[in-house]
Short mmCIF file of N, CA and C in Angstrom, two decimals:
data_model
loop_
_atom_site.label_atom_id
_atom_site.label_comp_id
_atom_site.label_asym_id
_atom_site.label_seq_id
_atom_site.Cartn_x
_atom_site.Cartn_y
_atom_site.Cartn_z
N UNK A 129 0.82 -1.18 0.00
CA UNK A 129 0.00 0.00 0.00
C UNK A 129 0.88 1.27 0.00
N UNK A 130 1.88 0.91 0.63
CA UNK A 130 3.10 2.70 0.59
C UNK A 130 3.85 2.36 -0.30
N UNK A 131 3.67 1.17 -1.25
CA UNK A 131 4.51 1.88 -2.52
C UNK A 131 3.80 2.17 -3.39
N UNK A 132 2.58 1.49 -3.69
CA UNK A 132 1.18 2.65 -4.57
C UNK A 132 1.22 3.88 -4.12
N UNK A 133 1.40 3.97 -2.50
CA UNK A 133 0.76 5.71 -2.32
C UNK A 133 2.26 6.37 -3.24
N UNK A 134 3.34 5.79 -2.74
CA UNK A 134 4.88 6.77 -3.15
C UNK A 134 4.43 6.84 -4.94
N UNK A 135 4.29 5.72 -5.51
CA UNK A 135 3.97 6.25 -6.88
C UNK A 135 3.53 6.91 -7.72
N UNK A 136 1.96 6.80 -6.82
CA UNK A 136 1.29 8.19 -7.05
C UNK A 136 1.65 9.07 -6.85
N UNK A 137 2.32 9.55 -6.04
CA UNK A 137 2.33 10.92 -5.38
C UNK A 137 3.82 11.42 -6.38
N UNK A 138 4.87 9.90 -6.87
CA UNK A 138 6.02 10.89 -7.87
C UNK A 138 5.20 11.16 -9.01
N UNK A 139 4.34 10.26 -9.40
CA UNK A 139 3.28 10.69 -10.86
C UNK A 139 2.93 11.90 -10.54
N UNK A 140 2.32 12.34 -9.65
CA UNK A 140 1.46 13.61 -9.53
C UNK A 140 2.76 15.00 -9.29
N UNK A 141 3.74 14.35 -8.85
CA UNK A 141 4.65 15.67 -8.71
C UNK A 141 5.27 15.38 -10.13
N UNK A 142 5.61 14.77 -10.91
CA UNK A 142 6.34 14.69 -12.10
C UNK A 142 5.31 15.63 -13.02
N UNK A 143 3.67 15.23 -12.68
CA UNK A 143 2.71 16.66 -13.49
C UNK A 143 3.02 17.36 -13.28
N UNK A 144 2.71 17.96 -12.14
CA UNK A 144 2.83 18.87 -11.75
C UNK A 144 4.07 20.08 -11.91
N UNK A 145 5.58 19.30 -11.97
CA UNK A 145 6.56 19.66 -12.13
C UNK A 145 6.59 20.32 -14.46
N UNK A 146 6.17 19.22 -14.65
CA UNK A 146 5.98 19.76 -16.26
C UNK A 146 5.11 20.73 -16.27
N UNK A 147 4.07 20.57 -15.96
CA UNK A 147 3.17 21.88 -16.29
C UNK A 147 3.42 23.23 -15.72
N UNK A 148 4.19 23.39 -14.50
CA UNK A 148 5.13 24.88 -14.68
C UNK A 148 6.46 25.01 -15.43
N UNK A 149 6.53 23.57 -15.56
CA UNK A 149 8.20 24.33 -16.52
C UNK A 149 7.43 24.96 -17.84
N UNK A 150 6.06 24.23 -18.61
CA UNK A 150 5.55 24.55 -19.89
C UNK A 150 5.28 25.80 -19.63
N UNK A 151 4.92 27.12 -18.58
CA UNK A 151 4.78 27.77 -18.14
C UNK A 151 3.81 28.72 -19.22
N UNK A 152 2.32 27.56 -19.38
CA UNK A 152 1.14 27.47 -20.32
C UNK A 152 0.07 28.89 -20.11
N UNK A 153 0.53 29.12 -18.54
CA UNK A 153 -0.92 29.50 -17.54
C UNK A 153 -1.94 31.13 -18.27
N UNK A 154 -0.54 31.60 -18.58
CA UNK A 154 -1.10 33.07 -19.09
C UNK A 154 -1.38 33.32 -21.04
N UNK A 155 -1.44 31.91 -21.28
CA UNK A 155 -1.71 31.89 -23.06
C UNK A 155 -2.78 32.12 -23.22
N UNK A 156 -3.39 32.67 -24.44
CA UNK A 156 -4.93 32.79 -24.47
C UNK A 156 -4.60 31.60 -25.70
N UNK A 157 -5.31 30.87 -25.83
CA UNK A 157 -5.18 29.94 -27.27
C UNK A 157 -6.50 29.92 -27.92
N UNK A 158 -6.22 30.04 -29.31
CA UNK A 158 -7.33 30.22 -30.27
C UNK A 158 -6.53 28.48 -31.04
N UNK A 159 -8.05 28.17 -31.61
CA UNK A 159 -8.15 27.40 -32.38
C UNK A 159 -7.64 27.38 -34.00
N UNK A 160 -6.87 26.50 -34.58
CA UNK A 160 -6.02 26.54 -36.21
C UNK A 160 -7.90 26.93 -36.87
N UNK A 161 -7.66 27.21 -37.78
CA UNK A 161 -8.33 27.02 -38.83
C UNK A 161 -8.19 25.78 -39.93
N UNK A 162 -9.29 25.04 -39.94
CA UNK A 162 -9.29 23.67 -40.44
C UNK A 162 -9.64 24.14 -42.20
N UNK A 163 -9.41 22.70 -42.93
CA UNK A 163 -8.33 22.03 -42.67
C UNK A 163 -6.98 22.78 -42.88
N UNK A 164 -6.19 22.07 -41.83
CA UNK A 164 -4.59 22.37 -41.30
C UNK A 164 -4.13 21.17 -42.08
N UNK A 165 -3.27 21.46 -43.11
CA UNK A 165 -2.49 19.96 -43.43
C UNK A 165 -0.85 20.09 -43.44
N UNK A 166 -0.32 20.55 -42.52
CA UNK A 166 1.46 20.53 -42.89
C UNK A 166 1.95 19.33 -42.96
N UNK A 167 2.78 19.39 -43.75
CA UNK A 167 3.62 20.40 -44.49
C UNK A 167 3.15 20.95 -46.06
N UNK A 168 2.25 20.03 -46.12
CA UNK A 168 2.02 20.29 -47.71
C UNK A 168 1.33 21.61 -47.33
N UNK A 169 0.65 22.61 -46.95
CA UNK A 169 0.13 23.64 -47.12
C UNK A 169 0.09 24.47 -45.03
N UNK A 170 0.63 25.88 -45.55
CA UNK A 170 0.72 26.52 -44.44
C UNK A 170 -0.75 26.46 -43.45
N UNK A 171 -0.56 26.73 -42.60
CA UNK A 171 -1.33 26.20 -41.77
C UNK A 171 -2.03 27.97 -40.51
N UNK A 172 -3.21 28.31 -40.46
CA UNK A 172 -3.18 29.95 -39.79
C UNK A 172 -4.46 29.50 -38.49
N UNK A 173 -4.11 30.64 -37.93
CA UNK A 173 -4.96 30.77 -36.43
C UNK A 173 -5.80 31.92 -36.56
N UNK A 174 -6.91 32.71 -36.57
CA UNK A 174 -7.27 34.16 -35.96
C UNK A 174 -7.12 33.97 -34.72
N UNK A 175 -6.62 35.18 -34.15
CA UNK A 175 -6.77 35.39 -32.84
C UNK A 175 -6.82 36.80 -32.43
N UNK A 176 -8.39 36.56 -32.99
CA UNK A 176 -9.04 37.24 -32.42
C UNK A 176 -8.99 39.06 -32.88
N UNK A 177 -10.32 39.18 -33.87
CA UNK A 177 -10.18 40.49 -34.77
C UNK A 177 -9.08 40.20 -35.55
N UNK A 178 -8.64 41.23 -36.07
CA UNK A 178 -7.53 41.35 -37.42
C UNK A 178 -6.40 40.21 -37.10
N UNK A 179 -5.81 40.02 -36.03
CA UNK A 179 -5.44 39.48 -35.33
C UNK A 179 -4.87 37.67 -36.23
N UNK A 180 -3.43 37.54 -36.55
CA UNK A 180 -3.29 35.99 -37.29
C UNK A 180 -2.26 35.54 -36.91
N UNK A 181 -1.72 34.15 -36.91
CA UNK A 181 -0.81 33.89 -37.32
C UNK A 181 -0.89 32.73 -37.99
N UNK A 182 0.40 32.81 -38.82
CA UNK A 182 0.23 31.54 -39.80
C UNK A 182 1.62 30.58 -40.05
N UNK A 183 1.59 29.01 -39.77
CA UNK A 183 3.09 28.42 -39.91
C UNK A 183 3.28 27.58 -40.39
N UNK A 184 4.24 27.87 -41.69
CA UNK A 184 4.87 27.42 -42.57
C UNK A 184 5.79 25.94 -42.02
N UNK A 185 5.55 25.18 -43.13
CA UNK A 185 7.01 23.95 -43.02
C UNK A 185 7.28 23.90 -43.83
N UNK A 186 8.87 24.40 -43.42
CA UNK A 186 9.47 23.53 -45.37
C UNK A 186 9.72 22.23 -45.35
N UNK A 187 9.33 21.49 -45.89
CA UNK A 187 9.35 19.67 -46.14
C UNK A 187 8.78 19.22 -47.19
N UNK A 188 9.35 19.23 -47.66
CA UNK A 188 8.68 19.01 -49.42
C UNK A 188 8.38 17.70 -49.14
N UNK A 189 9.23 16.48 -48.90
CA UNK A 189 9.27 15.48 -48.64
C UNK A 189 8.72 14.92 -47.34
N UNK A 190 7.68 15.37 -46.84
CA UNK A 190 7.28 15.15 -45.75
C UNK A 190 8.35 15.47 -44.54
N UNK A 191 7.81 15.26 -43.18
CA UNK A 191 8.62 15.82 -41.63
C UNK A 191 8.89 14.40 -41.47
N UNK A 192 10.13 14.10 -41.44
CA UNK A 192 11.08 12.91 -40.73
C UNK A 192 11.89 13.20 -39.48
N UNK A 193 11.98 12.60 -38.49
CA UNK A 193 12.63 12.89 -37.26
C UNK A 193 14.13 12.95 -37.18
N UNK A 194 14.37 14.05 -36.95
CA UNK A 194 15.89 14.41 -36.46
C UNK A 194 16.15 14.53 -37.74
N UNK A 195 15.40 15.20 -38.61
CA UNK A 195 16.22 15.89 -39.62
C UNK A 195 15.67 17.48 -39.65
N UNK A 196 16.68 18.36 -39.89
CA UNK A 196 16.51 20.14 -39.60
C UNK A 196 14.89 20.30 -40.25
N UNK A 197 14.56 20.93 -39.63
CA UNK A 197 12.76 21.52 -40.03
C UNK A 197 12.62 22.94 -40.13
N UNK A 198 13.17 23.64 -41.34
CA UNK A 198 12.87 25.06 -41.16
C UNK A 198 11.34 25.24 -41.17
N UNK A 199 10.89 26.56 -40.55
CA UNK A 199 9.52 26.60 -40.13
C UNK A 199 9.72 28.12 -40.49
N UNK A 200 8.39 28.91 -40.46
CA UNK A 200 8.35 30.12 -40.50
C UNK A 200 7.20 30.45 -39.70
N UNK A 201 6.58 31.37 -39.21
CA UNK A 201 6.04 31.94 -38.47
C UNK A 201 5.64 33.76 -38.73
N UNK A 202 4.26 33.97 -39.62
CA UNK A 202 3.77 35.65 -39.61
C UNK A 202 2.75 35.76 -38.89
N UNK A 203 3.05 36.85 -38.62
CA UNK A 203 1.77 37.03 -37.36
C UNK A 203 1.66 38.65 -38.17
N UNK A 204 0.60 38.88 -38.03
CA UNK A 204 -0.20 39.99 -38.28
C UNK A 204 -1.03 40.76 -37.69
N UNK A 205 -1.55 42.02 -37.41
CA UNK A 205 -2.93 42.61 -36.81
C UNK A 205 -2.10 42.94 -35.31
N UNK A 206 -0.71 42.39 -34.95
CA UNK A 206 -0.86 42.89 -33.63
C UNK A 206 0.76 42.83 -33.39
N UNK A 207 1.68 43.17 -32.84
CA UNK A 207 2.66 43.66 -33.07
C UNK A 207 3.60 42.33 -31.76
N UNK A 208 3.78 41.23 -32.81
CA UNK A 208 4.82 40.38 -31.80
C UNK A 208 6.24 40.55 -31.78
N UNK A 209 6.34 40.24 -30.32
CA UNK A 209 7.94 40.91 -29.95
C UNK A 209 8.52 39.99 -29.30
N UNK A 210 8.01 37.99 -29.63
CA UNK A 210 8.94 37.25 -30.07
C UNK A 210 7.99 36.28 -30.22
N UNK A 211 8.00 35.05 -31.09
CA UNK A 211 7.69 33.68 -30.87
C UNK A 211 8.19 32.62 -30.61
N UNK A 212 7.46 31.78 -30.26
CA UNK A 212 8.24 29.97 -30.07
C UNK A 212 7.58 29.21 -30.06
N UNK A 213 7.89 27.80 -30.49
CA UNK A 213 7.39 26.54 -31.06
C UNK A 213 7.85 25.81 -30.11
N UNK A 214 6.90 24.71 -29.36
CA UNK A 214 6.86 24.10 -28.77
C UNK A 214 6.35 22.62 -29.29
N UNK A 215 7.37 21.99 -29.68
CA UNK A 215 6.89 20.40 -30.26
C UNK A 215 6.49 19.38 -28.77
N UNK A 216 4.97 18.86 -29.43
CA UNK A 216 4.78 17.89 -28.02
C UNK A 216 4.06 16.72 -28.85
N UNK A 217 4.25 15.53 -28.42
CA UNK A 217 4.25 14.07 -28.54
C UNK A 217 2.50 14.27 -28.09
N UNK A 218 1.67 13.98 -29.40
CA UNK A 218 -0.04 14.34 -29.02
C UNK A 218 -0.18 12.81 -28.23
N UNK A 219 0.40 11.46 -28.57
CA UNK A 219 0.03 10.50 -28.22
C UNK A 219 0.87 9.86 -27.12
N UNK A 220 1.84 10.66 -26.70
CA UNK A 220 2.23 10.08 -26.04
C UNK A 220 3.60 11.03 -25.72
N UNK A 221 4.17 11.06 -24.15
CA UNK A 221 4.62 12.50 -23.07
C UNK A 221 6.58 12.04 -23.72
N UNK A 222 7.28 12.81 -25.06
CA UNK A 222 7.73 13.44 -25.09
C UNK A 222 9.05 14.11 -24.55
N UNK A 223 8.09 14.81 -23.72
CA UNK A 223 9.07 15.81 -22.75
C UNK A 223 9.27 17.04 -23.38
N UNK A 224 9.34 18.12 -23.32
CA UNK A 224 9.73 19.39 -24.02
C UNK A 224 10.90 20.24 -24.52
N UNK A 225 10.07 20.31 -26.21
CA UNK A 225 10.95 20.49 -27.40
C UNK A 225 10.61 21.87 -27.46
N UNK A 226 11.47 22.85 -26.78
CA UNK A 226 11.41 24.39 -27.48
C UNK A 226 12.36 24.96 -28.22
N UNK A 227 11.84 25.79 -29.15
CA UNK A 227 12.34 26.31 -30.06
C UNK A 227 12.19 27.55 -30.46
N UNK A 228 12.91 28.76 -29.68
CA UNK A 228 12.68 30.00 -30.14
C UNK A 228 12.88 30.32 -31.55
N UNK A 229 12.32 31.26 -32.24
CA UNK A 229 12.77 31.72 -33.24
C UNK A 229 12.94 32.70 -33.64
N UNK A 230 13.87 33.19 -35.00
CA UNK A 230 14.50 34.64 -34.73
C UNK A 230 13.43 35.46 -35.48
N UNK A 231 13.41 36.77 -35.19
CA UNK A 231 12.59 37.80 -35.45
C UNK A 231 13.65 38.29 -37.38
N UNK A 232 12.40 38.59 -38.00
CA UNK A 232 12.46 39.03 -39.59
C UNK A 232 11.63 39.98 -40.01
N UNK A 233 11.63 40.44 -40.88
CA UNK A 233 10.68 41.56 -41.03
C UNK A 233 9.36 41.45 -41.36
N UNK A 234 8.79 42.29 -41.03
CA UNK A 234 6.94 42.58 -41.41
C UNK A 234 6.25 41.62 -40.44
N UNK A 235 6.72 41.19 -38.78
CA UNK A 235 6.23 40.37 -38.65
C UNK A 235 6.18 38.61 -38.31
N UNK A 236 7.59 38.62 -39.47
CA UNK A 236 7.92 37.20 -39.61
C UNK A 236 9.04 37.10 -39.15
N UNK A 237 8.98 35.45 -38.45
CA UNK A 237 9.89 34.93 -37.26
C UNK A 237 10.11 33.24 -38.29
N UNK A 238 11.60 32.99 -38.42
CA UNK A 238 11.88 31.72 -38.73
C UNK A 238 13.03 30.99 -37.71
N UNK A 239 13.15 29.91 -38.16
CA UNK A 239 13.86 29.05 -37.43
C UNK A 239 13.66 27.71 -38.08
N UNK A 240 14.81 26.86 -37.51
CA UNK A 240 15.07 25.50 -38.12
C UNK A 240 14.78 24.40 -36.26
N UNK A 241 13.76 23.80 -36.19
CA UNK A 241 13.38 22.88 -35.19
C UNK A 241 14.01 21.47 -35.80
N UNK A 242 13.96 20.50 -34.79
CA UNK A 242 14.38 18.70 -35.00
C UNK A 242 12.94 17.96 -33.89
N UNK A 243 12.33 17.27 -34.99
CA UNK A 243 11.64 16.93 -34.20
C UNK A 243 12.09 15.26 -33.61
N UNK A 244 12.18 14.95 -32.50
CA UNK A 244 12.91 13.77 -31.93
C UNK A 244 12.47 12.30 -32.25
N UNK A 245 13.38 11.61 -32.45
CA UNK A 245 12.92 10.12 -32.79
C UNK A 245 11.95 9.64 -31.69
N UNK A 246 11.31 8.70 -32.30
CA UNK A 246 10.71 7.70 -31.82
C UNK A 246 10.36 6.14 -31.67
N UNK A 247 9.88 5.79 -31.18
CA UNK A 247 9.88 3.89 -31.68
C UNK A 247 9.07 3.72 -32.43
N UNK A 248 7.67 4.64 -32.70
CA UNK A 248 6.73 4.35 -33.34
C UNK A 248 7.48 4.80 -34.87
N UNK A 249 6.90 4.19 -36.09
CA UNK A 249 7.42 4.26 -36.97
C UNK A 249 6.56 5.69 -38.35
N UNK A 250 5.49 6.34 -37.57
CA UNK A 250 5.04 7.33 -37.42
C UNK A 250 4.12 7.96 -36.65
N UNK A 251 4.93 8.96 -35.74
CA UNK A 251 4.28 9.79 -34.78
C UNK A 251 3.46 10.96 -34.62
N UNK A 252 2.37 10.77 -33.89
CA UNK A 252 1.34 12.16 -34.06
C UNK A 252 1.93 13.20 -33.08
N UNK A 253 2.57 14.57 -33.88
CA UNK A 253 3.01 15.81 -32.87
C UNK A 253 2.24 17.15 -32.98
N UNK A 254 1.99 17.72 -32.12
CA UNK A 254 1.54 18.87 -32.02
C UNK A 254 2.66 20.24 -31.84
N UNK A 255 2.15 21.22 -32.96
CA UNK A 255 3.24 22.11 -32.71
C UNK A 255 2.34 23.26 -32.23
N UNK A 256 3.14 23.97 -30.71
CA UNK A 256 2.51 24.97 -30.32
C UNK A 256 3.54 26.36 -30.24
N UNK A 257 2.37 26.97 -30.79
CA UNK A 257 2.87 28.13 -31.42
C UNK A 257 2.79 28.90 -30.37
N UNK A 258 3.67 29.97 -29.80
CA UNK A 258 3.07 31.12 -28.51
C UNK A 258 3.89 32.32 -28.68
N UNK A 259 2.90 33.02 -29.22
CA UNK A 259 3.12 34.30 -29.63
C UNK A 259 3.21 35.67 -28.35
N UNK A 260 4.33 36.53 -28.19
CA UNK A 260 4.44 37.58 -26.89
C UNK A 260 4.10 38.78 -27.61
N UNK A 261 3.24 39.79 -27.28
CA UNK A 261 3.07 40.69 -27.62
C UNK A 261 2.45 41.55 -26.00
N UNK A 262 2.53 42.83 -26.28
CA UNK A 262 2.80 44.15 -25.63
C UNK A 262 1.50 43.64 -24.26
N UNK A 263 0.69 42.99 -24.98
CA UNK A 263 -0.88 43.09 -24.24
C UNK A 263 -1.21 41.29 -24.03
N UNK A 264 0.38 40.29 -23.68
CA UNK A 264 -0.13 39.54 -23.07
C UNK A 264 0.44 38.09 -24.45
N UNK A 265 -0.05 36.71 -23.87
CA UNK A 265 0.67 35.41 -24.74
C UNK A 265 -0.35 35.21 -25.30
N UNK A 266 -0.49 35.21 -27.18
CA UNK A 266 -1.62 34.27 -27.70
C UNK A 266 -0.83 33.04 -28.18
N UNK A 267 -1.92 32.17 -28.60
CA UNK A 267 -1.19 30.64 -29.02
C UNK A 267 -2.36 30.19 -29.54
N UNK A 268 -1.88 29.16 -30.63
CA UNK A 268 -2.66 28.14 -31.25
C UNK A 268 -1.72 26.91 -31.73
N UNK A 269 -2.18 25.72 -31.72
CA UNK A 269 -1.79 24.04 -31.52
C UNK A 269 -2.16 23.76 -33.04
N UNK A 270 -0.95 23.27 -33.85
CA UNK A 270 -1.03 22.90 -35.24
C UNK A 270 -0.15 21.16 -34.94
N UNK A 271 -1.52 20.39 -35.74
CA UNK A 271 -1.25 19.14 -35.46
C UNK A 271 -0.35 18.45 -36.73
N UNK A 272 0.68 17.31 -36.84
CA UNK A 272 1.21 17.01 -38.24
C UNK A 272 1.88 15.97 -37.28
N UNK A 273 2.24 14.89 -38.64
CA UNK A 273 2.84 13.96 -38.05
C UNK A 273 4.28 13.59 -38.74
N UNK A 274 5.32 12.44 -37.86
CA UNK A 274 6.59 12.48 -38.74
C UNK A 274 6.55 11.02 -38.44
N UNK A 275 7.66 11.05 -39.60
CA UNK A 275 7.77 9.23 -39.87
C UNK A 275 9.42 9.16 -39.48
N UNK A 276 9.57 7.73 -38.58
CA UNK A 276 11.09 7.81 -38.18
C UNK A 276 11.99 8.03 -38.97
N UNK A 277 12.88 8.27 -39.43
CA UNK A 277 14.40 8.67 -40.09
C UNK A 277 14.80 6.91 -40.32
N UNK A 278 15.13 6.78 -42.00
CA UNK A 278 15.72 5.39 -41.47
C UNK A 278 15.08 4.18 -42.10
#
C-alpha cells in the first residue's frame, strides 16, 4: 500500500513539475483554422479580430525525425515581440521540445526545429505556437505527423 501511495504521489509531482516548466498559464489559445495539413500547405490561427498567425514547413518530402525543419512563423494585426514553437508528442509525453525563433521583417519569425525520434514508426506531434506581444501570450496548436528517419 506505501509503494502505490509513493507512486502516485512521484506521478502527480512529475505533473505537476511539467506543467510549470511549460509555463502554459497566461496563453490565451485560439483554435487553427481547419483544414490544417502541414507540411504540404501553411497552416493559420485568428486570434481574435484582425489578429493571425500563420506556420509554414518547409518539407517538401514530408517531416522525418531528427532531420533540420525550417519553419516560419507571420503574425499579423498585432505587433509580436517574439515567438516559439513548442513540439509535443499528441500520443504520447515526449518531454519538451522548445524552439525560439529569430525575429524578420513585417512580422515574420523563422527558425530551423528537429523533431525527436521515436519507436513508433510514425508519430502524431503537435506544434505549439506562442506568440508575446505588448498586451499579453496568444497561441494556437497545429497538429502534423513524422515518420522515423531510417
Amino acid at each position: 500500500m506505501m509503494l502505490a501511495t509513493l507512486i502516485t504521489l512521484c506521478v502527480a509531482l512529475w505533473y505537476l513539475a511539467a506543467q510549470l516548466l511549460r509555463g502554459e498559464s497566461d496563453v490565451d489559445w485560439y483554435l487553427a483554422t481547419l483544414p490544417c495539413d502541414l507540411p504540404a500547405a501553411a497552416c493559420s490561427a485568428s486570434l481574435g479580430g484582425a489578429r493571425r498567425l500563420t506556420l509554414s514547413i518547409d518539407a517538401p518530402g514530408g517531416i522525418r525525425a531528427l532531420d533540420p525543419l525550417p519553419l516560419r512563423v507571420e503574425v499579423t494585426g498585432v505587433d509580436a515581440q517574439s515567438v516559439r514553437v513548442d513540439l509535443i508528442g499528441r500520443d504520447m509525453d515526449m518531454g519538451l521540445h522548445r524552439f525560439p525563433l529569430e525575429a524578420e521583417d513585417g512580422g515574420r519569425f523563422e527558425g530551423v526545429v528537429q523533431v525527436p525520434i521515436c519507436t513508433e514508426s510514425v508519430m502524431a506531434w503537435q506544434a505549439e505556437v506562442v506568440v508575446t506581444t505588448p498586451e499579453g501570450r496568444l497561441g494556437s496548436r497545429f497538429d502534423f505527423s513524422a515518420k522515423r528517419s531510417g
